[in-house]
Amino acid sequence: MAEDHRGTPGHPGRVVTLIDRQLWETLTDQHSSAPPQVQGAAYRIPAAHVAEVKAYLDIREINGYSMHYTPFHPFANATSPTTEQTAPSSASIQCLVYIGTPDNPQFLGPQNPQALAERIAICRGPSGENREYLFMLEEALAGLREGGEGVLDEHVADLAGRVRAGTASQTANDADDSGQER
């Protein structure tokens, strides 16, 4: 749930989180083709800026997330990925990640995908529209590995498709309503 960036306390938006595989296996809204690991990006923060960046993230992520450290396995050729070199390297680095856990009141767990898409379509907060967050997430996943196929997250793609379909339907209804005689 997002009451502070992509929603408000009266109309909380929805955002993603990483969850442990063991918890994921207990959920009722799994996608059958989900990979056994999560793919993403890690950022190295220069030592001179670590305190400043961490302070910013602690404020931005405080509503619904807790800090965790996890191993990150970069692709062997992370600076110039190709479709031929997609194996993770054997070296891992410890990364700070903010995760929404089930014991946090902001964690909602599984939801009906259509109801979730409808919520995302209408919510807006100080950081913008909730659907913009979803579309930018979908685009970021697609572009994670330039020159490669990107990352397809079935859940994100399904929600984005539902929101687009609902938005297109609403736009058509609004156009119909504005053309009616009164």
PDB file of C-alpha atoms in Angstrom, residues 6-148:
ATOM      1  CA  ARG A   6       1.434   7.133  -5.211  1.00  0.00           C
ATOM      2  CA  GLY A   7      -1.679   7.434  -3.101  1.00  0.00           C
ATOM      3  CA  THR A   8      -3.123   9.153  -0.055  1.00  0.00           C
ATOM      4  CA  PRO A   9      -4.385   7.869   3.306  1.00  0.00           C
ATOM      5  CA  GLY A  10      -7.938   8.069   1.914  1.00  0.00           C
ATOM      6  CA  HIS A  11      -7.020   6.381  -1.372  1.00  0.00           C
ATOM      7  CA  PRO A  12      -3.818   4.383  -0.871  1.00  0.00           C
ATOM      8  CA  GLY A  13      -2.061   3.343  -4.056  1.00  0.00           C
ATOM      9  CA  ARG A  14      -0.235   0.087  -4.613  1.00  0.00           C
ATOM     10  CA  VAL A  15       3.495  -0.529  -5.000  1.00  0.00           C
ATOM     11  CA  VAL A  16       5.657  -3.623  -5.325  1.00  0.00           C
ATOM     12  CA  THR A  17       7.949  -5.324  -2.871  1.00  0.00           C
ATOM     13  CA  LEU A  18      10.334  -8.220  -2.901  1.00  0.00           C
ATOM     14  CA  ILE A  19       9.320 -11.203  -0.833  1.00  0.00           C
ATOM     15  CA  ASP A  20      11.073 -14.336   0.294  1.00  0.00           C
ATOM     16  CA  ARG A  21      10.516 -17.363  -1.956  1.00  0.00           C
ATOM     17  CA  GLN A  22       9.145 -19.404   0.966  1.00  0.00           C
ATOM     18  CA  LEU A  23       6.464 -16.767   1.593  1.00  0.00           C
ATOM     19  CA  TRP A  24       5.740 -16.458  -2.145  1.00  0.00           C
ATOM     20  CA  GLU A  25       5.021 -20.190  -2.312  1.00  0.00           C
ATOM     21  CA  THR A  26       2.246 -19.769   0.278  1.00  0.00           C
ATOM     22  CA  LEU A  27       0.446 -17.034  -1.669  1.00  0.00           C
ATOM     23  CA  THR A  28      -2.648 -17.705  -3.743  1.00  0.00           C
ATOM     24  CA  ASP A  29      -1.849 -15.440  -6.699  1.00  0.00           C
ATOM     25  CA  GLN A  30       1.324 -17.041  -8.018  1.00  0.00           C
ATOM     26  CA  HIS A  31       2.175 -16.972 -11.709  1.00  0.00           C
ATOM     27  CA  SER A  32       3.241 -20.389 -12.939  1.00  0.00           C
ATOM     28  CA  SER A  33       6.222 -19.171 -14.966  1.00  0.00           C
ATOM     29  CA  ALA A  34       7.801 -17.088 -12.181  1.00  0.00           C
ATOM     30  CA  PRO A  35      11.569 -17.595 -12.161  1.00  0.00           C
ATOM     31  CA  PRO A  36      13.311 -18.939  -9.042  1.00  0.00           C
ATOM     32  CA  GLN A  37      15.120 -15.633  -8.467  1.00  0.00           C
ATOM     33  CA  VAL A  38      14.500 -11.928  -8.871  1.00  0.00           C
ATOM     34  CA  GLN A  39      16.376  -9.910 -11.460  1.00  0.00           C
ATOM     35  CA  GLY A  40      17.074  -6.267 -10.919  1.00  0.00           C
ATOM     36  CA  ALA A  41      19.634  -3.522 -10.764  1.00  0.00           C
ATOM     37  CA  ALA A  42      22.038  -2.558  -8.006  1.00  0.00           C
ATOM     38  CA  TYR A  43      23.641   0.839  -7.662  1.00  0.00           C
ATOM     39  CA  ARG A  44      27.060   1.502  -6.178  1.00  0.00           C
ATOM     40  CA  ILE A  45      26.943   4.706  -4.170  1.00  0.00           C
ATOM     41  CA  PRO A  46      30.277   6.530  -3.814  1.00  0.00           C
ATOM     42  CA  ALA A  47      31.448   6.450  -0.197  1.00  0.00           C
ATOM     43  CA  ALA A  48      31.222  10.238   0.070  1.00  0.00           C
ATOM     44  CA  HIS A  49      27.462  10.086  -0.647  1.00  0.00           C
ATOM     45  CA  VAL A  50      26.390   6.954   1.252  1.00  0.00           C
ATOM     46  CA  ALA A  51      25.060   8.770   4.346  1.00  0.00           C
ATOM     47  CA  GLU A  52      23.122  11.312   2.253  1.00  0.00           C
ATOM     48  CA  VAL A  53      21.589   8.681  -0.059  1.00  0.00           C
ATOM     49  CA  LYS A  54      20.721   6.346   2.812  1.00  0.00           C
ATOM     50  CA  ALA A  55      19.053   9.195   4.740  1.00  0.00           C
ATOM     51  CA  TYR A  56      16.976  10.045   1.651  1.00  0.00           C
ATOM     52  CA  LEU A  57      15.967   6.413   1.078  1.00  0.00           C
ATOM     53  CA  ASP A  58      15.166   5.877   4.763  1.00  0.00           C
ATOM     54  CA  ILE A  59      12.613   8.702   4.526  1.00  0.00           C
ATOM     55  CA  ARG A  60      11.266   7.706   1.106  1.00  0.00           C
ATOM     56  CA  GLU A  61      10.879   4.019   1.965  1.00  0.00           C
ATOM     57  CA  ILE A  62       9.871   4.301   5.634  1.00  0.00           C
ATOM     58  CA  ASN A  63       6.133   3.841   5.061  1.00  0.00           C
ATOM     59  CA  GLY A  64       5.827   0.122   4.473  1.00  0.00           C
ATOM     60  CA  TYR A  65       9.372  -1.126   4.060  1.00  0.00           C
ATOM     61  CA  SER A  66      12.163  -2.330   6.317  1.00  0.00           C
ATOM     62  CA  MET A  67      15.877  -2.543   5.550  1.00  0.00           C
ATOM     63  CA  HIS A  68      17.455  -5.862   4.672  1.00  0.00           C
ATOM     64  CA  TYR A  69      20.824  -6.900   3.291  1.00  0.00           C
ATOM     65  CA  THR A  70      20.851  -9.553   0.614  1.00  0.00           C
ATOM     66  CA  PRO A  71      23.385 -11.082  -1.751  1.00  0.00           C
ATOM     67  CA  PHE A  72      23.274  -9.722  -5.296  1.00  0.00           C
ATOM     68  CA  HIS A  73      24.793 -11.729  -8.136  1.00  0.00           C
ATOM     69  CA  PRO A  74      25.658  -9.429 -11.048  1.00  0.00           C
ATOM     70  CA  PHE A  75      25.727 -10.782 -14.552  1.00  0.00           C
ATOM     71  CA  ALA A  76      29.227 -11.708 -15.690  1.00  0.00           C
ATOM     72  CA  ASN A  77      29.366  -8.782 -18.109  1.00  0.00           C
ATOM     73  CA  ALA A  78      27.163  -6.325 -16.222  1.00  0.00           C
ATOM     74  CA  THR A  79      28.614  -3.212 -17.846  1.00  0.00           C
ATOM     75  CA  SER A  80      27.964  -4.437 -21.393  1.00  0.00           C
ATOM     76  CA  PRO A  81      25.416  -7.267 -21.351  1.00  0.00           C
ATOM     77  CA  THR A  82      24.730  -9.377 -24.406  1.00  0.00           C
ATOM     78  CA  THR A  83      22.257 -12.119 -25.094  1.00  0.00           C
ATOM     79  CA  GLU A  84      25.148 -14.603 -25.146  1.00  0.00           C
ATOM     80  CA  GLN A  85      26.403 -13.613 -21.675  1.00  0.00           C
ATOM     81  CA  THR A  86      23.480 -13.873 -19.327  1.00  0.00           C
ATOM     82  CA  ALA A  87      24.896 -16.118 -16.626  1.00  0.00           C
ATOM     83  CA  PRO A  88      25.310 -14.546 -13.204  1.00  0.00           C
ATOM     84  CA  SER A  89      28.884 -14.213 -12.020  1.00  0.00           C
ATOM     85  CA  SER A  90      30.015 -16.391  -9.134  1.00  0.00           C
ATOM     86  CA  ALA A  91      30.908 -13.358  -7.005  1.00  0.00           C
ATOM     87  CA  SER A  92      28.132 -11.761  -5.025  1.00  0.00           C
ATOM     88  CA  ILE A  93      27.928  -8.407  -3.290  1.00  0.00           C
ATOM     89  CA  GLN A  94      25.855  -7.514  -0.261  1.00  0.00           C
ATOM     90  CA  CYS A  95      23.147  -4.988  -1.131  1.00  0.00           C
ATOM     91  CA  LEU A  96      20.821  -2.928   0.987  1.00  0.00           C
ATOM     92  CA  VAL A  97      17.224  -3.419  -0.097  1.00  0.00           C
ATOM     93  CA  TYR A  98      13.971  -2.114   1.349  1.00  0.00           C
ATOM     94  CA  ILE A  99      11.351  -4.860   1.614  1.00  0.00           C
ATOM     95  CA  GLY A 100       7.720  -4.818   2.660  1.00  0.00           C
ATOM     96  CA  THR A 101       7.211  -7.747   5.008  1.00  0.00           C
ATOM     97  CA  PRO A 102       3.902  -9.368   6.034  1.00  0.00           C
ATOM     98  CA  ASP A 103       4.200  -8.022   9.587  1.00  0.00           C
ATOM     99  CA  ASN A 104       4.018  -4.439   8.267  1.00  0.00           C
ATOM    100  CA  PRO A 105       0.483  -2.941   8.197  1.00  0.00           C
ATOM    101  CA  GLN A 106       1.148  -1.640   4.662  1.00  0.00           C
ATOM    102  CA  PHE A 107       1.641  -5.210   3.360  1.00  0.00           C
ATOM    103  CA  LEU A 108      -1.618  -6.383   1.804  1.00  0.00           C
ATOM    104  CA  GLY A 109      -0.743  -9.817   0.432  1.00  0.00           C
ATOM    105  CA  PRO A 110      -2.589 -11.377  -2.507  1.00  0.00           C
ATOM    106  CA  GLN A 111      -5.363  -9.388  -4.129  1.00  0.00           C
ATOM    107  CA  ASN A 112      -7.793  -9.936  -6.957  1.00  0.00           C
ATOM    108  CA  PRO A 113      -5.887  -8.740 -10.067  1.00  0.00           C
ATOM    109  CA  GLN A 114      -8.846  -6.854 -11.547  1.00  0.00           C
ATOM    110  CA  ALA A 115      -9.629  -5.058  -8.284  1.00  0.00           C
ATOM    111  CA  LEU A 116      -5.924  -4.261  -7.910  1.00  0.00           C
ATOM    112  CA  ALA A 117      -5.761  -2.816 -11.446  1.00  0.00           C
ATOM    113  CA  GLU A 118      -8.861  -0.710 -10.794  1.00  0.00           C
ATOM    114  CA  ARG A 119      -7.274   0.677  -7.609  1.00  0.00           C
ATOM    115  CA  ILE A 120      -4.006   1.469  -9.407  1.00  0.00           C
ATOM    116  CA  ALA A 121      -5.902   3.247 -12.188  1.00  0.00           C
ATOM    117  CA  ILE A 122      -7.572   5.758  -9.854  1.00  0.00           C
ATOM    118  CA  CYS A 123      -4.929   6.483  -7.205  1.00  0.00           C
ATOM    119  CA  ARG A 124      -2.698   9.529  -7.186  1.00  0.00           C
ATOM    120  CA  GLY A 125      -0.349  10.900  -4.551  1.00  0.00           C
ATOM    121  CA  PRO A 126       2.338  13.551  -4.096  1.00  0.00           C
ATOM    122  CA  SER A 127       4.711  11.627  -6.396  1.00  0.00           C
ATOM    123  CA  GLY A 128       2.157  11.242  -9.177  1.00  0.00           C
ATOM    124  CA  GLU A 129      -0.353   8.748 -10.530  1.00  0.00           C
ATOM    125  CA  ASN A 130      -0.170   5.179  -9.322  1.00  0.00           C
ATOM    126  CA  ARG A 131      -0.581   3.897 -12.894  1.00  0.00           C
ATOM    127  CA  GLU A 132       2.470   5.931 -13.962  1.00  0.00           C
ATOM    128  CA  TYR A 133       4.487   4.054 -11.306  1.00  0.00           C
ATOM    129  CA  LEU A 134       3.241   0.727 -12.724  1.00  0.00           C
ATOM    130  CA  PHE A 135       4.003   1.660 -16.343  1.00  0.00           C
ATOM    131  CA  MET A 136       7.473   2.949 -15.428  1.00  0.00           C
ATOM    132  CA  LEU A 137       8.153  -0.273 -13.491  1.00  0.00           C
ATOM    133  CA  GLU A 138       7.111  -2.349 -16.501  1.00  0.00           C
ATOM    134  CA  GLU A 139       9.370  -0.274 -18.766  1.00  0.00           C
ATOM    135  CA  ALA A 140      12.307  -0.464 -16.336  1.00  0.00           C
ATOM    136  CA  LEU A 141      12.021  -4.248 -16.153  1.00  0.00           C
ATOM    137  CA  ALA A 142      11.960  -4.477 -19.948  1.00  0.00           C
ATOM    138  CA  GLY A 143      15.126  -2.400 -20.169  1.00  0.00           C
ATOM    139  CA  LEU A 144      17.146  -4.035 -17.409  1.00  0.00           C
ATOM    140  CA  ARG A 145      19.473  -5.825 -19.770  1.00  0.00           C
ATOM    141  CA  GLU A 146      20.118  -3.648 -22.793  1.00  0.00           C
ATOM    142  CA  GLY A 147      20.769  -5.828 -25.794  1.00  0.00           C
ATOM    143  CA  GLY A 148      18.944  -8.668 -24.068  1.00  0.00           C
TER     144      GLY A 148
END
